[in-house]
PDB file of C-alpha atoms in Angstrom:
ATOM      1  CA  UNK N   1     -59.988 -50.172 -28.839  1.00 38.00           C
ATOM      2  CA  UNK N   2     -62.230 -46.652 -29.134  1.00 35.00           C
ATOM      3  CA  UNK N   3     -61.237 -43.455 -29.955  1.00 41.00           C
ATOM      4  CA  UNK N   4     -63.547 -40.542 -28.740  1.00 39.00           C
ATOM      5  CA  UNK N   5     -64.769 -38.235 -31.537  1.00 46.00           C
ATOM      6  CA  UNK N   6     -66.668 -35.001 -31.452  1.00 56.00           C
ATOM      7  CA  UNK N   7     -68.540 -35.444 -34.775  1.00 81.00           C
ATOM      8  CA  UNK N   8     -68.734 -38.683 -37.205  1.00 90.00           C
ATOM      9  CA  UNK N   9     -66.420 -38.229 -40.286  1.00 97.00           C
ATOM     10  CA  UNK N  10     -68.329 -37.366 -43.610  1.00 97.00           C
ATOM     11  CA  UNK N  11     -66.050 -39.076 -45.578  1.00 98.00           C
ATOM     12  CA  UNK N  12     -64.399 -42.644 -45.103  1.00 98.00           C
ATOM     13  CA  UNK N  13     -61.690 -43.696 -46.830  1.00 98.00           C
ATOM     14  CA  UNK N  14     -61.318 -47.344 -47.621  1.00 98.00           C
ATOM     15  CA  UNK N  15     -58.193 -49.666 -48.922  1.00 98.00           C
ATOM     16  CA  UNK N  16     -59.301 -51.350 -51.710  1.00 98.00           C
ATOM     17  CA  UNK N  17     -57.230 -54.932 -51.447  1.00 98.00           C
ATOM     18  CA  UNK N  18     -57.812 -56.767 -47.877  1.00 97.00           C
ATOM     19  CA  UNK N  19     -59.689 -54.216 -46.994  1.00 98.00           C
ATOM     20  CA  UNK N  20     -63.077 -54.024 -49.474  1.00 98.00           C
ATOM     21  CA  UNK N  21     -62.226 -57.515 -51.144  1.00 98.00           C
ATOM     22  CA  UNK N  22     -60.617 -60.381 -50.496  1.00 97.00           C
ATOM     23  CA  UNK N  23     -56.833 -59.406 -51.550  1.00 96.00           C
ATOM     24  CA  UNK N  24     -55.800 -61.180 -54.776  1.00 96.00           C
ATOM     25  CA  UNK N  25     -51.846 -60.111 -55.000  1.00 96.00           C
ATOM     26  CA  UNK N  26     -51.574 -58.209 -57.976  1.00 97.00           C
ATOM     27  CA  UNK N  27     -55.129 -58.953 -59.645  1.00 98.00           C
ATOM     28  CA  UNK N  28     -55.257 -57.552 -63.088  1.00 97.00           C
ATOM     29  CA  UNK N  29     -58.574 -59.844 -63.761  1.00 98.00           C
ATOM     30  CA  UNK N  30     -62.228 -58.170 -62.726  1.00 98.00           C
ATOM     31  CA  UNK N  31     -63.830 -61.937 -62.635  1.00 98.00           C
ATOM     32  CA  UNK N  32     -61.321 -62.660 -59.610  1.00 98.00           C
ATOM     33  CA  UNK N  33     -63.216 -59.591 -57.398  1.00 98.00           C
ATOM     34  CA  UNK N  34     -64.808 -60.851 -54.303  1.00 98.00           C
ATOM     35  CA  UNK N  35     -65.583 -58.778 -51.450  1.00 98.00           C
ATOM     36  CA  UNK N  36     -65.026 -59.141 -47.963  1.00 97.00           C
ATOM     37  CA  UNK N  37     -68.215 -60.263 -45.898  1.00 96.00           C
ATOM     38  CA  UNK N  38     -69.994 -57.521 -44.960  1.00 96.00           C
ATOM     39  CA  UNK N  39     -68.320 -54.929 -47.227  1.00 98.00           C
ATOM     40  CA  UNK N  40     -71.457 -54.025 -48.728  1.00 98.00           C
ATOM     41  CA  UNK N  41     -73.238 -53.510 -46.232  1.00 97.00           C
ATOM     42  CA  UNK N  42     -71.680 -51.310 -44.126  1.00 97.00           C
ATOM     43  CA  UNK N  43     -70.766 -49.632 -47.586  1.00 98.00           C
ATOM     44  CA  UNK N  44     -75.028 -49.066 -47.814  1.00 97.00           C
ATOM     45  CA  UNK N  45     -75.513 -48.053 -44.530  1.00 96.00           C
ATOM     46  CA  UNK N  46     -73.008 -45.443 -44.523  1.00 97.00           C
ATOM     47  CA  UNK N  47     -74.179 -44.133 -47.765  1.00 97.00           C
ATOM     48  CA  UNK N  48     -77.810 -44.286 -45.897  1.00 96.00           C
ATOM     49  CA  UNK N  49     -76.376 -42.052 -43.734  1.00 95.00           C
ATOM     50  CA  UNK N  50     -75.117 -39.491 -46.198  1.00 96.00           C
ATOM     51  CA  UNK N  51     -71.531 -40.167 -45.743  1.00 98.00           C
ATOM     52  CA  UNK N  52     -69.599 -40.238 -48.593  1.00 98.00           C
ATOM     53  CA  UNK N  53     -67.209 -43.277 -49.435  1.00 98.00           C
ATOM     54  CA  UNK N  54     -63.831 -43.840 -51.465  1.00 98.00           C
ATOM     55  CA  UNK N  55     -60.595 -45.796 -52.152  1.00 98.00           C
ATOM     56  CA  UNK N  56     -57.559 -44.936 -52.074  1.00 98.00           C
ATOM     57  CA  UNK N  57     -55.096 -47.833 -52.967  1.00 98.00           C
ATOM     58  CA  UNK N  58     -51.385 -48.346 -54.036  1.00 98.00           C
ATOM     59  CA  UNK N  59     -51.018 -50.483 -57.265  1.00 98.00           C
ATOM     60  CA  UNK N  60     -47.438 -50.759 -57.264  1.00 97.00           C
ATOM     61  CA  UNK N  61     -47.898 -53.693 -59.664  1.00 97.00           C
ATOM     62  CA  UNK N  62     -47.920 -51.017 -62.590  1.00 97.00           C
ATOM     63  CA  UNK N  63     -44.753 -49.567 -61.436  1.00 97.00           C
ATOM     64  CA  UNK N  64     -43.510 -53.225 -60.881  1.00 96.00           C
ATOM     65  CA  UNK N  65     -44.378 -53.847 -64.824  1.00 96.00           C
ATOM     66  CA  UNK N  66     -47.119 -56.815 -63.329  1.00 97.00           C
ATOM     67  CA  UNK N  67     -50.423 -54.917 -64.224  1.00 97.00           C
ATOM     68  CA  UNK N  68     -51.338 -52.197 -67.080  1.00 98.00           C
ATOM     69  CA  UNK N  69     -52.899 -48.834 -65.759  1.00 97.00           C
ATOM     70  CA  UNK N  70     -56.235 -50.715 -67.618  1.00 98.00           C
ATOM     71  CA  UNK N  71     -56.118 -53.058 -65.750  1.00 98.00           C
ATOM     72  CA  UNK N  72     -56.292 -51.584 -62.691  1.00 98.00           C
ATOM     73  CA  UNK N  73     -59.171 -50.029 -64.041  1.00 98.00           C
ATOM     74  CA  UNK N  74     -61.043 -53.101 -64.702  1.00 98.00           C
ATOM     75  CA  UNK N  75     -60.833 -53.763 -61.573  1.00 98.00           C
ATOM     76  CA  UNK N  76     -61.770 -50.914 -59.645  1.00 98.00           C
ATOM     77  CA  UNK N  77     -64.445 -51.210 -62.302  1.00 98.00           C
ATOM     78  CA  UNK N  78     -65.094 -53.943 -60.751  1.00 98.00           C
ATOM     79  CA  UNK N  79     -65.424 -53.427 -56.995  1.00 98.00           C
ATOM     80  CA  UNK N  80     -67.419 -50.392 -58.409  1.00 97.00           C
ATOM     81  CA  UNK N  81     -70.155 -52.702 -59.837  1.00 98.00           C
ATOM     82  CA  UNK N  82     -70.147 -54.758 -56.816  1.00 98.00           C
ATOM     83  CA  UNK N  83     -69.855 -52.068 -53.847  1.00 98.00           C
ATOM     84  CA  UNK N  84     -70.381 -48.779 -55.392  1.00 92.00           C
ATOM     85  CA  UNK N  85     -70.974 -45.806 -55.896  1.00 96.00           C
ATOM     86  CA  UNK N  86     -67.904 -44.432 -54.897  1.00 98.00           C
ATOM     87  CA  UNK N  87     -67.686 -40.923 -54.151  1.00 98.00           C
ATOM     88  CA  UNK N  88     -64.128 -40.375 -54.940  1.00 98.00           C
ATOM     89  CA  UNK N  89     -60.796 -43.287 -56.387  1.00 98.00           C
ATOM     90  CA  UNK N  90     -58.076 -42.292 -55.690  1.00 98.00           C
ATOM     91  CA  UNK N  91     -55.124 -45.029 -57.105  1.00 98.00           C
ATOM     92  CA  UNK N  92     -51.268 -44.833 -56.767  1.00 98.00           C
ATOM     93  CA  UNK N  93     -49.699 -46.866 -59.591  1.00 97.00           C
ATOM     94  CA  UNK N  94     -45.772 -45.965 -58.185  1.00 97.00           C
ATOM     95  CA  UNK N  95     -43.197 -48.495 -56.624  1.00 95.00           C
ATOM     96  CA  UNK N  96     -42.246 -48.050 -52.938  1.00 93.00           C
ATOM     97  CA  UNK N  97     -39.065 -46.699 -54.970  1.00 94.00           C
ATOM     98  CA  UNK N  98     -40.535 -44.232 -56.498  1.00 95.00           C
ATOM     99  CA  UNK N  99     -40.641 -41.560 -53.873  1.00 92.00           C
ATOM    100  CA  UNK N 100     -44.085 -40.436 -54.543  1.00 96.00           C
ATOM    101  CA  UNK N 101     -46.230 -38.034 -52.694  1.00 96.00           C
ATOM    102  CA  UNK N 102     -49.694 -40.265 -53.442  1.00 96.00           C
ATOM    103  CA  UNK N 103     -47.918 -43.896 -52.314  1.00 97.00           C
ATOM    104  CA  UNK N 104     -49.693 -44.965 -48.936  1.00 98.00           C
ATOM    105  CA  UNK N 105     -48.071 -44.068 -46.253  1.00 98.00           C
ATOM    106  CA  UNK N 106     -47.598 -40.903 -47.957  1.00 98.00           C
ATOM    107  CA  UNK N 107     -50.735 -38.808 -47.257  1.00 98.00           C
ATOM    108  CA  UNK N 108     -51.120 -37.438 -50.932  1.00 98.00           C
ATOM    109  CA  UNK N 109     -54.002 -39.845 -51.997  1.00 98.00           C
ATOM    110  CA  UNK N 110     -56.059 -39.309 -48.929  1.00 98.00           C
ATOM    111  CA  UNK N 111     -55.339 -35.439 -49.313  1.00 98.00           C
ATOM    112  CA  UNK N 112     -56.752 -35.416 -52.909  1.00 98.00           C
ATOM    113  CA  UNK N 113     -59.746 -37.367 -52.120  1.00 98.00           C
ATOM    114  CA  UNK N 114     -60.735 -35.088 -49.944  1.00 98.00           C
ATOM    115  CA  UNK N 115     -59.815 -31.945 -51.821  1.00 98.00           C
ATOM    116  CA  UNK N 116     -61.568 -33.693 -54.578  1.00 98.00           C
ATOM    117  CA  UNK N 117     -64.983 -34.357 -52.230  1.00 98.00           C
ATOM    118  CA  UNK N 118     -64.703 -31.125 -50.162  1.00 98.00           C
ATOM    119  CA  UNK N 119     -64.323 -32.902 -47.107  1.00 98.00           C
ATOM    120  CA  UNK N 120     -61.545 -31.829 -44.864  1.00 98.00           C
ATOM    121  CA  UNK N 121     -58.956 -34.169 -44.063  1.00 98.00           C
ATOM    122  CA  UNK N 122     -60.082 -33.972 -40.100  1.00 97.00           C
ATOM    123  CA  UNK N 123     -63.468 -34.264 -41.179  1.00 97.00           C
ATOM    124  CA  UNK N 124     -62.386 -37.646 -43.135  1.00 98.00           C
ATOM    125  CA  UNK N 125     -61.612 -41.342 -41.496  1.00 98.00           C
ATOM    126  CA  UNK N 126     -59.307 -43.501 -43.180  1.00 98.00           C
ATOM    127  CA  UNK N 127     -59.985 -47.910 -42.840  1.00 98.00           C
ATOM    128  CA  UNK N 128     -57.429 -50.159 -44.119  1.00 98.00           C
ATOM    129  CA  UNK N 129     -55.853 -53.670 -43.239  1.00 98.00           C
ATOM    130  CA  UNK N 130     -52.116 -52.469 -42.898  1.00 98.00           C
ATOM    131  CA  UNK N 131     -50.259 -49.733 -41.152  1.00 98.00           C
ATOM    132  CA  UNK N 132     -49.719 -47.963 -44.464  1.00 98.00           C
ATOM    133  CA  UNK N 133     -53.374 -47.015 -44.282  1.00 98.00           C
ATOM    134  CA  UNK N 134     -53.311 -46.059 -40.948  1.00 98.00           C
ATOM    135  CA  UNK N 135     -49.966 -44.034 -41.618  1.00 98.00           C
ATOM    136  CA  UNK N 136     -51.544 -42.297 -44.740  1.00 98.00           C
ATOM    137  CA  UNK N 137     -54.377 -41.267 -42.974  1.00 98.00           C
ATOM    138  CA  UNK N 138     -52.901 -39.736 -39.567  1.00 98.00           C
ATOM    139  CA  UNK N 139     -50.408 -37.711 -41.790  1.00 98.00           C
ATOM    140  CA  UNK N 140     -53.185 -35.995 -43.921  1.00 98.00           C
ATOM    141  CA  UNK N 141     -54.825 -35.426 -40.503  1.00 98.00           C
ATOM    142  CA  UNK N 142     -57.611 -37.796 -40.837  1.00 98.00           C
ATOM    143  CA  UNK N 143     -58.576 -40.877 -38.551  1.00 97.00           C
ATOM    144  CA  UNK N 144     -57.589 -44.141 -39.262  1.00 98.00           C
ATOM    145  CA  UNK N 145     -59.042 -47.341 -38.089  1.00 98.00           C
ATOM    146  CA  UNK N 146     -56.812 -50.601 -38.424  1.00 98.00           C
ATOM    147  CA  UNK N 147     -59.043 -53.754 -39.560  1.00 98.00           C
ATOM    148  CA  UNK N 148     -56.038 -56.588 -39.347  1.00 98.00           C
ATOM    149  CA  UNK N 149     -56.216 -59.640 -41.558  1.00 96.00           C
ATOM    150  CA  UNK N 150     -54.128 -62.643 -41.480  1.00 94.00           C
ATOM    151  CA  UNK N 151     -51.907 -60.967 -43.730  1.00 93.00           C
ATOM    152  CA  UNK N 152     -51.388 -57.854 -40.822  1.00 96.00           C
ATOM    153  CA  UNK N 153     -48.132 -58.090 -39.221  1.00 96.00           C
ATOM    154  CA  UNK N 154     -48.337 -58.458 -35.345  1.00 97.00           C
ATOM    155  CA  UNK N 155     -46.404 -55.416 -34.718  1.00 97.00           C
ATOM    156  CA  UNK N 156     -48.718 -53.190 -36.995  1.00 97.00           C
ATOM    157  CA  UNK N 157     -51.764 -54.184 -35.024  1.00 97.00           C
ATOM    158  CA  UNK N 158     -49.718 -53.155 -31.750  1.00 97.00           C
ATOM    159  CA  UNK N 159     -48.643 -49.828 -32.988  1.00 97.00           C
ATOM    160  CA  UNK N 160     -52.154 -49.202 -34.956  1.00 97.00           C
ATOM    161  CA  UNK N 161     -54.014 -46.457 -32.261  1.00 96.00           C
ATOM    162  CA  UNK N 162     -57.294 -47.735 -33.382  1.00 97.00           C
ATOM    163  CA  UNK N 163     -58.392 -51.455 -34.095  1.00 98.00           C
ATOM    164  CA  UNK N 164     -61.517 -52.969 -35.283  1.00 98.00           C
ATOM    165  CA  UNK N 165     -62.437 -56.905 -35.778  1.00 97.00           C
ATOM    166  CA  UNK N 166     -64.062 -55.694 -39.057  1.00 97.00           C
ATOM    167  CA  UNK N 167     -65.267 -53.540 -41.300  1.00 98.00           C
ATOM    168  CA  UNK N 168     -68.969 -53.186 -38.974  1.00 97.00           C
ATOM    169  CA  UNK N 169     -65.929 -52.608 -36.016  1.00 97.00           C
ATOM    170  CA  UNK N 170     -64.633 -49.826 -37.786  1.00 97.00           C
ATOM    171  CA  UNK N 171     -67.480 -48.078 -38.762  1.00 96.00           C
ATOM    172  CA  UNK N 172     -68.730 -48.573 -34.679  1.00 95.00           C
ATOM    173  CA  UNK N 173     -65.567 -46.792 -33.519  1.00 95.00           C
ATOM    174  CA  UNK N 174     -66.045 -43.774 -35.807  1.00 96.00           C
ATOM    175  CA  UNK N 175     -69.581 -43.699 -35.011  1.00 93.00           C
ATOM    176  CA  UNK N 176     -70.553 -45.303 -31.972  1.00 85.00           C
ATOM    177  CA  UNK N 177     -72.153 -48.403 -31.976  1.00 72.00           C
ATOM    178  CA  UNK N 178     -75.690 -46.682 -31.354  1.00 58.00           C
ATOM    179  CA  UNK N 179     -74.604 -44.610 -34.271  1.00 51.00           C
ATOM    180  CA  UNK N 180     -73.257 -46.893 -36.221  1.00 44.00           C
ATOM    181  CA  UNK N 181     -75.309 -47.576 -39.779  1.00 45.00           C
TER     182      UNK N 181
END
């Protein structure tokens, strides 16, 4: 599916588990950081083309009493080393309890990134593997670009208003595939 666009986002948001690496359910441990094929190298060729990159992920398992905020961390450390630089990380560590305004589908993580990057939000492109992502970025006024794993339910990918095969997919959609980097 394509979505028309007047000008190419200068920011794109990325989920960090399923999304950028392989999704380990709760991973507290840095060595057990693998990312998705491809991840870095769309990751490069955006950044070739001057347009800045972030995370934004929920880490309920701090809430959840699973993972320390350090761990998290390590982790994003992690991806960091591997896929980075990062322009902006943006990381929720509430429950889906917890009522928060930063919790994906909320929009408050993909709000601060930007704030925090000077990018406005309709100037900004959310990617992520569930409808949370997509959610969180629509309601902070961004794009959003479903990328469906195994792990996608069905009916996400149906309701999703934008879907890519992969990451390379995404980044095609919001840029064109002439465009693309």
């Amino acid at each position: 599916m394509r979505e028309a666009q007047n000008t190419a986002p200068g920011l794109v948001l990325f989920d960090r588990d399923g999304t950028l690496v392989v999704d380990v359910p709760y991973n507290g441990d840095p060595a057990k950081v693998r990312p998705v094929p491809g991840a870095r190298e769309v990751l490069d060729d955006l950044r070739a083309r001057r347009v800045r990159v972030g995370v934004v992920t929920n880490q309920s398992g701090v809430a959840r009493g699973l993972l320390t905020p350090e761990q998290v961390t390590a982790v994003n450390g992690r991806v960091d080393e591997l896929l980075g630089p990062f322009a902006t990380w943006q990381t929720c560590p509430h429950g889906p309890d917890d009522a928060c305004a930063c919790r994906k589908p909320a929009p408050g993580m993909v709000l601060r990134a930007c704030a925090e990057t000077g990018v406005p939000p309709q100037e900004a492109a959310v990617v992520g593997d569930i409808e949370s992502d997509v959610l969180a970025g629509l309601a902070a006024g961004a794009r959003a670009v479903l990328v469906p794993t195994e792990h996608t339910a069905p009916e996400e990918v149906r309701r999703a208003p934008v879907v890519a095969a992969d990451l390379r997919g995404a980044v095609d959609v919001l840029f064109g595939p002439d465009e693309g980097a």
